[in-house]
One Martini backbone bead per residue (centre of mass of N, CA, C, O) as a GRO file, in nm:
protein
  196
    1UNK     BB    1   4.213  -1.842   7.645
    2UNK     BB    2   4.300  -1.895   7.347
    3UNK     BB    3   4.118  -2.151   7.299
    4UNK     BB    4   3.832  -2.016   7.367
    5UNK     BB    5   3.834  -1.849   7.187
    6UNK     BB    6   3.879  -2.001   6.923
    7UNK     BB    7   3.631  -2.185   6.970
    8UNK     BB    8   3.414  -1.936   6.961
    9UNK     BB    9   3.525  -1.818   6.663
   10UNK     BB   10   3.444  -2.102   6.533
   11UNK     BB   11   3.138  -2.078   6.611
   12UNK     BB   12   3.043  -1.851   6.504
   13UNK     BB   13   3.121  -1.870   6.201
   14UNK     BB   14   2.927  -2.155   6.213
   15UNK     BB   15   2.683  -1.969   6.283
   16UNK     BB   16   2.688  -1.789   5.999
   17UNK     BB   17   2.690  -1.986   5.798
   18UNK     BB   18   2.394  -2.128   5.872
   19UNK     BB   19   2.252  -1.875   5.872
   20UNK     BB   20   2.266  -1.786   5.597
   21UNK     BB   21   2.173  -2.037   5.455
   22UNK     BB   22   1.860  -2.034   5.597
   23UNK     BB   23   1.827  -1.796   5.480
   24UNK     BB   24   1.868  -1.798   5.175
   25UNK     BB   25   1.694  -2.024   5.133
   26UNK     BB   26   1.396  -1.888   5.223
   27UNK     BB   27   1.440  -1.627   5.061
   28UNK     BB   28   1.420  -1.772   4.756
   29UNK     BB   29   1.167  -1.885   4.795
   30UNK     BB   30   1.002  -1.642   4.855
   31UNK     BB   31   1.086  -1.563   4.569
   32UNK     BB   32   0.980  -1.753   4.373
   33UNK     BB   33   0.702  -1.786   4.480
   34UNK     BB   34   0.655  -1.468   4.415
   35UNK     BB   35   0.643  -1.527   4.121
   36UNK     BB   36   0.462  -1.726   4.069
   37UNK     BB   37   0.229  -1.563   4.150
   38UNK     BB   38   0.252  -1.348   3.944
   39UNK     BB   39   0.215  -1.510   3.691
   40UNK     BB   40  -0.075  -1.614   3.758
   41UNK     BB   41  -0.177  -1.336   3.717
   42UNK     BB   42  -0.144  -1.351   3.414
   43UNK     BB   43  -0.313  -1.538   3.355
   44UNK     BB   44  -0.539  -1.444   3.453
   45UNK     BB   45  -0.541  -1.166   3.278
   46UNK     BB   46  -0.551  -1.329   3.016
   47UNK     BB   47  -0.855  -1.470   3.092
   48UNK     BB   48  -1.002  -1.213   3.107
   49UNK     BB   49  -0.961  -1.074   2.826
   50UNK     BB   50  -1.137  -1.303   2.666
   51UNK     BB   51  -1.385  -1.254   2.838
   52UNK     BB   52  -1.431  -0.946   2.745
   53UNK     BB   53  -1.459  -1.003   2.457
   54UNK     BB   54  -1.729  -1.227   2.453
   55UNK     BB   55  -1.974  -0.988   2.420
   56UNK     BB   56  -1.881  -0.838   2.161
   57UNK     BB   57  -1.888  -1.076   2.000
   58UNK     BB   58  -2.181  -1.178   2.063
   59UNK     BB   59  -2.324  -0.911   1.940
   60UNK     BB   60  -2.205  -0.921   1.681
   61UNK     BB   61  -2.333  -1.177   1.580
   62UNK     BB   62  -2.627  -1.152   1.663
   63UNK     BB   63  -2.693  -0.942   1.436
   64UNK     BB   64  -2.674  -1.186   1.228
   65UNK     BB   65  -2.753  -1.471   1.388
   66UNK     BB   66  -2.974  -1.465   1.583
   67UNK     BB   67  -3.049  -1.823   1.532
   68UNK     BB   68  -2.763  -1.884   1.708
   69UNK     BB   69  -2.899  -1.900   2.037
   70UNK     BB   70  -2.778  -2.184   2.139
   71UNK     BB   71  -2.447  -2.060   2.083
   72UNK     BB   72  -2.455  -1.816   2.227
   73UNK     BB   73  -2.524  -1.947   2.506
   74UNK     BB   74  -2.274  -2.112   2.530
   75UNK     BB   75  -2.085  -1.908   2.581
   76UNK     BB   76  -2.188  -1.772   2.789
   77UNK     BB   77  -2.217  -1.982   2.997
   78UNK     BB   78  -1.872  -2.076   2.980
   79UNK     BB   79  -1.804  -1.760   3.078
   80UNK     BB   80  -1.918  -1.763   3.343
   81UNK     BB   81  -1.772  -2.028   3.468
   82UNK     BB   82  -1.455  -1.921   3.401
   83UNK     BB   83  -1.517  -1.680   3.581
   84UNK     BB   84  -1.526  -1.826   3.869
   85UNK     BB   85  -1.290  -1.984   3.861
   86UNK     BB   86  -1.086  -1.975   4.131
   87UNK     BB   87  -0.763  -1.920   4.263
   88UNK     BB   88  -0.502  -1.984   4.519
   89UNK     BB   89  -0.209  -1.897   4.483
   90UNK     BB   90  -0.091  -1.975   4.777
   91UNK     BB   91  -0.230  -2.281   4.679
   92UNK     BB   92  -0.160  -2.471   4.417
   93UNK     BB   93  -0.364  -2.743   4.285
   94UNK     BB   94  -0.394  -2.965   4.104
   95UNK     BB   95  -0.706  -2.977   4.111
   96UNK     BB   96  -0.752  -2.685   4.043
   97UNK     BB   97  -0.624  -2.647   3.807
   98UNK     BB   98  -0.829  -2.859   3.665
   99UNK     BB   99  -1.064  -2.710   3.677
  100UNK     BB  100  -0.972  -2.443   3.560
  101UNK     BB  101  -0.903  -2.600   3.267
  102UNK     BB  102  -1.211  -2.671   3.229
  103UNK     BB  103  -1.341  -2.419   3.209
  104UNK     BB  104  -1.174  -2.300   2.976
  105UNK     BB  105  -1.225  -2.514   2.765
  106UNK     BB  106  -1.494  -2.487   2.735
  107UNK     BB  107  -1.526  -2.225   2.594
  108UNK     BB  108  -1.340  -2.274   2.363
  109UNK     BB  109  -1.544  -2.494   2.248
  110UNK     BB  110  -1.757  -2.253   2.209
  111UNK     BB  111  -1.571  -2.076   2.049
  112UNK     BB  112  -1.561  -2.261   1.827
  113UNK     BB  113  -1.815  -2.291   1.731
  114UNK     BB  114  -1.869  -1.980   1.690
  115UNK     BB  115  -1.657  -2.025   1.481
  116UNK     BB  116  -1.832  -2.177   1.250
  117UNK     BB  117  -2.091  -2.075   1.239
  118UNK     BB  118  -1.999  -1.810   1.079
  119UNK     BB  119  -1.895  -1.945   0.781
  120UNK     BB  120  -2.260  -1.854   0.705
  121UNK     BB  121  -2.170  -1.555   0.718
  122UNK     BB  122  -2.077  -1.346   0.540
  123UNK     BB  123  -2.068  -1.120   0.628
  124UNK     BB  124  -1.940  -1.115   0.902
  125UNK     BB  125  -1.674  -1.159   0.814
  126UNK     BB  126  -1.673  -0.850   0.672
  127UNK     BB  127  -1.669  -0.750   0.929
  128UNK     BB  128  -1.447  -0.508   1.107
  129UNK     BB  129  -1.609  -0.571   1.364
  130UNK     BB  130  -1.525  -0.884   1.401
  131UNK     BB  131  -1.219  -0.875   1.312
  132UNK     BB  132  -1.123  -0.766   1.503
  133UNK     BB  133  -1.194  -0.943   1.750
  134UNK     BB  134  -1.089  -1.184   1.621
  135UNK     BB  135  -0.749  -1.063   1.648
  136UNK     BB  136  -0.773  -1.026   1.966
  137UNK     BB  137  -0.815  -1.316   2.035
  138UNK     BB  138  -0.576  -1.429   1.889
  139UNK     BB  139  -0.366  -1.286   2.109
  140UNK     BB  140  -0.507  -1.378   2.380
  141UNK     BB  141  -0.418  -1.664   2.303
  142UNK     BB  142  -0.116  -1.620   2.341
  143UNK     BB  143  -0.095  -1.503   2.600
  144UNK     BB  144  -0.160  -1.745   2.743
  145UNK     BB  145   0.050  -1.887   2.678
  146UNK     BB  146   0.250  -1.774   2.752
  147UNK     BB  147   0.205  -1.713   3.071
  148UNK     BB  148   0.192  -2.027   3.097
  149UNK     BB  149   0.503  -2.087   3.059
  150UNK     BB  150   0.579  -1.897   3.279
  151UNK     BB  151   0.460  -2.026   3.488
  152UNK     BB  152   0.597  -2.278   3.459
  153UNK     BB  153   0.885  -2.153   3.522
  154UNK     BB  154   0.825  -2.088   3.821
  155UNK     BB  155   0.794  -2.332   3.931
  156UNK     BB  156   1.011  -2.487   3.843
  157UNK     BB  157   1.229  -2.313   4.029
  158UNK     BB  158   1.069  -2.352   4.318
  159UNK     BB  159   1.103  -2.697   4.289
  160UNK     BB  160   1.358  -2.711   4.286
  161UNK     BB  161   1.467  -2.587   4.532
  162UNK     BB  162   1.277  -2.755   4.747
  163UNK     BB  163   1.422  -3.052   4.603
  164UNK     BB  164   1.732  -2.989   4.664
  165UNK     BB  165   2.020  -3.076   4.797
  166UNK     BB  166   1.903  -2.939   5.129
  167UNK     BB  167   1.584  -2.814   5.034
  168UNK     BB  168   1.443  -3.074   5.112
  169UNK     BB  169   1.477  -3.051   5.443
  170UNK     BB  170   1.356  -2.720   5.502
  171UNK     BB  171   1.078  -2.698   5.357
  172UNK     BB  172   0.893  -2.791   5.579
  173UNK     BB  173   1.009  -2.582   5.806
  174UNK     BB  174   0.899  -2.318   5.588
  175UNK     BB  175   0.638  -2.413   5.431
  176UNK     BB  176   0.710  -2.579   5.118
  177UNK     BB  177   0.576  -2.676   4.892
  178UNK     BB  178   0.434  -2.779   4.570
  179UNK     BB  179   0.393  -2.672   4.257
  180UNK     BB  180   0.165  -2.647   4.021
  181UNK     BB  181   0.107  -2.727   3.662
  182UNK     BB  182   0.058  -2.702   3.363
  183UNK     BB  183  -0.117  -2.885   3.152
  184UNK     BB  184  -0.243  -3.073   2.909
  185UNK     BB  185  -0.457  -3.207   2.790
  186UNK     BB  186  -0.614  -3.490   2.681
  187UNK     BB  187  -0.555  -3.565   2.390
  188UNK     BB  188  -0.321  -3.344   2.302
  189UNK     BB  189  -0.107  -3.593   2.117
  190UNK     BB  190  -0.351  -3.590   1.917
  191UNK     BB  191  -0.434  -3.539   1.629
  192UNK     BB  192  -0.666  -3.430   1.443
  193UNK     BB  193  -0.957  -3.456   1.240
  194UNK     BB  194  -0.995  -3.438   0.895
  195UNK     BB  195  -1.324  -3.407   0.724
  196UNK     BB  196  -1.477  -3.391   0.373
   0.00000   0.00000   0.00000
């Protein structure tokens, strides 16, 4: 009887730290998946500041350049593509990724025209709200940069964990799949060239 006891006791120790294994393993990935996923909203929050922020530049610009209606018209075009691109946070894939920093880009590149443009335009360089708006947009332009490493850090963390041994046996029976991080541009390990 003290024998059957004995190994029914090691058999439970036995089950109750396997059972805490894969609790904790599930746990973990849980926490970490469901960071990942807080992080992807500050980011997505981050590009919605500078969406916001890009009617009252173009209305600013628009009252000094009126006839820079082409470049006016293609930011607005841009902000308008960039703010569709939506992302299923639990879910996000190398191809979604890919799409949405292509429309986040186009603007990007739309936004830099129209501050080139303005260059043309001495009163509204000196314009206050003008001066205030380039400086919040510049800042917004920070925040998505931190949003994006962090977002960054929180895959990568959680990708970490469903791939080391032995989580990387469990991650598929408890359907944690690879998230994907955001990557620099093609062509952005070369400097630009610049011209006078």
């Amino acid at each position: 009887m003290k024998k059957l006891l004995g190994i029914l006791g090691f058999l439970f120790i036995i089950g109750l730290l396997l059972y805490r294994f894969f609790v904790g393993f599930y746990n973990t990935g849980i926490e970490y998946q469901e960071n990942a996923k807080t992080a992807w909203s500050k980011v997505e929050s981050a590009y919605q500041r500078r969406a916001d922020l890009i009617p009252n530049l173009v209305n600013t610009v628009k009252g000094y350049a009126a006839h820079e209606k082409e470049t006016l018209e293609a930011v607005i075009k841009a902000r308008a593509s960039a703010t569709q691109t939506k992302i299923d946070p639990s879910n996000i894939t190398p191809e979604q990724l890919a799409k949405f920093q292509q429309a986040q880009q186009g603007l990007s590149g739309a936004l830099s025209r129209l501050l080139v443009t303005v260059e043309k335009y001495p009163d509204l360089k000196a314009d206050k709200h003008f001066l205030e708006l380039q400086s919040q947009l510049e800042g917004t332009e920070n925040r998505i940069k931190v949003e994006r490493d962090r977002y960054n850090d929180a895959v990568n963390k959680f990708n970490k964990h469903i791939k080391k041994f032995p989580g990387n046996m469990l991650a598929g029976m408890f359907g944690f799949k690879e998230m994907a991080r955001f990557q620099s541009e093609k062509g952005a390990e070369k400097a630009p060239k610049v011209q006078f």
